């Protein structure tokens, strides 16, 4: 799913717990932490606007987003187009 300038990633927690959602480049380097918190069960959204943890715009390309929550871990691929 190509996006520009931002994308929204919806997610749902079946149970409360620690949630982590991190964007990585294809070399495995961390680009941006989108979510890192303890949250109750429910529906949420994370937004990534193509900015890294240092506040800089990242290059167009493919990125991996890894989400971890109680009883769940998944990785998706996203394409940023500028």
Tab-separated table of C-alpha atoms in Angstrom:
chain	number	residue	atom	x	y	z
A	1	UNK	CA	0.000	0.000	0.000
A	2	UNK	CA	1.929	3.058	-1.174
A	3	UNK	CA	1.306	6.203	0.837
A	4	UNK	CA	2.171	9.886	0.752
A	5	UNK	CA	2.390	11.941	2.949
A	6	UNK	CA	1.086	9.806	5.843
A	7	UNK	CA	-0.636	6.536	6.610
A	8	UNK	CA	-2.925	5.393	9.400
A	9	UNK	CA	-2.535	1.897	10.817
A	10	UNK	CA	-5.599	0.699	12.738
A	11	UNK	CA	-5.197	-1.992	15.386
A	12	UNK	CA	-7.279	-3.670	18.051
A	13	UNK	CA	-6.194	-5.069	21.396
A	14	UNK	CA	-8.121	-8.089	22.634
A	15	UNK	CA	-6.663	-7.647	26.105
A	16	UNK	CA	-4.775	-4.957	27.963
A	17	UNK	CA	-1.019	-4.969	27.928
A	18	UNK	CA	2.172	-3.531	26.551
A	19	UNK	CA	1.908	-2.484	22.896
A	20	UNK	CA	4.812	-1.727	20.586
A	21	UNK	CA	4.724	-0.615	16.945
A	22	UNK	CA	8.057	0.245	15.338
A	23	UNK	CA	9.022	1.151	11.763
A	24	UNK	CA	12.263	-0.369	10.425
A	25	UNK	CA	14.130	0.097	7.165
A	26	UNK	CA	14.897	-2.993	5.059
A	27	UNK	CA	18.320	-3.285	6.723
A	28	UNK	CA	16.620	-3.737	10.104
A	29	UNK	CA	17.547	-0.318	11.510
A	30	UNK	CA	14.874	1.352	13.637
A	31	UNK	CA	13.353	4.352	11.876
A	32	UNK	CA	10.423	5.437	14.052
A	33	UNK	CA	8.660	4.225	17.202
A	34	UNK	CA	4.949	4.774	16.586
A	35	UNK	CA	3.568	3.153	19.740
A	36	UNK	CA	5.206	2.094	22.985
A	37	UNK	CA	2.756	2.013	25.878
A	38	UNK	CA	0.552	-0.014	28.175
A	39	UNK	CA	-3.043	0.164	26.924
A	40	UNK	CA	-6.443	-1.308	27.799
A	41	UNK	CA	-8.317	-3.534	25.346
A	42	UNK	CA	-9.918	-1.562	22.520
A	43	UNK	CA	-9.496	-0.097	19.051
A	44	UNK	CA	-6.653	2.299	18.219
A	45	UNK	CA	-4.823	3.934	15.330
A	46	UNK	CA	-1.176	4.789	14.783
A	47	UNK	CA	-0.163	7.411	12.213
A	48	UNK	CA	3.191	7.566	10.455
A	49	UNK	CA	3.993	10.695	8.488
A	50	UNK	CA	7.341	9.610	7.028
A	51	UNK	CA	9.346	11.246	9.812
A	52	UNK	CA	12.057	9.344	11.717
A	53	UNK	CA	12.814	9.439	15.459
A	54	UNK	CA	15.186	12.384	14.865
A	55	UNK	CA	12.394	14.447	13.269
A	56	UNK	CA	13.771	14.146	9.732
A	57	UNK	CA	11.928	13.103	6.573
A	58	UNK	CA	12.865	9.613	5.434
A	59	UNK	CA	13.539	8.599	1.838
A	60	UNK	CA	10.966	7.022	-0.440
A	61	UNK	CA	11.085	3.245	-0.269
A	62	UNK	CA	9.860	0.155	1.503
A	63	UNK	CA	9.634	-0.060	5.277
A	64	UNK	CA	8.677	-2.757	7.754
A	65	UNK	CA	6.288	-2.130	10.630
A	66	UNK	CA	6.449	-4.598	13.525
A	67	UNK	CA	3.665	-4.679	16.080
A	68	UNK	CA	3.775	-6.607	19.342
A	69	UNK	CA	0.919	-6.911	21.828
A	70	UNK	CA	-0.174	-9.563	24.335
A	71	UNK	CA	-0.500	-12.813	22.369
A	72	UNK	CA	0.216	-11.116	19.033
A	73	UNK	CA	3.208	-10.228	16.868
A	74	UNK	CA	3.075	-9.282	13.180
A	75	UNK	CA	5.147	-7.449	10.598
A	76	UNK	CA	3.780	-5.616	7.562
A	77	UNK	CA	5.516	-3.957	4.634
A	78	UNK	CA	4.700	-0.392	3.564
A	79	UNK	CA	5.909	1.707	0.636
A	80	UNK	CA	6.492	5.431	1.091
A	81	UNK	CA	6.269	7.476	-2.132
A	82	UNK	CA	7.329	11.119	-2.252
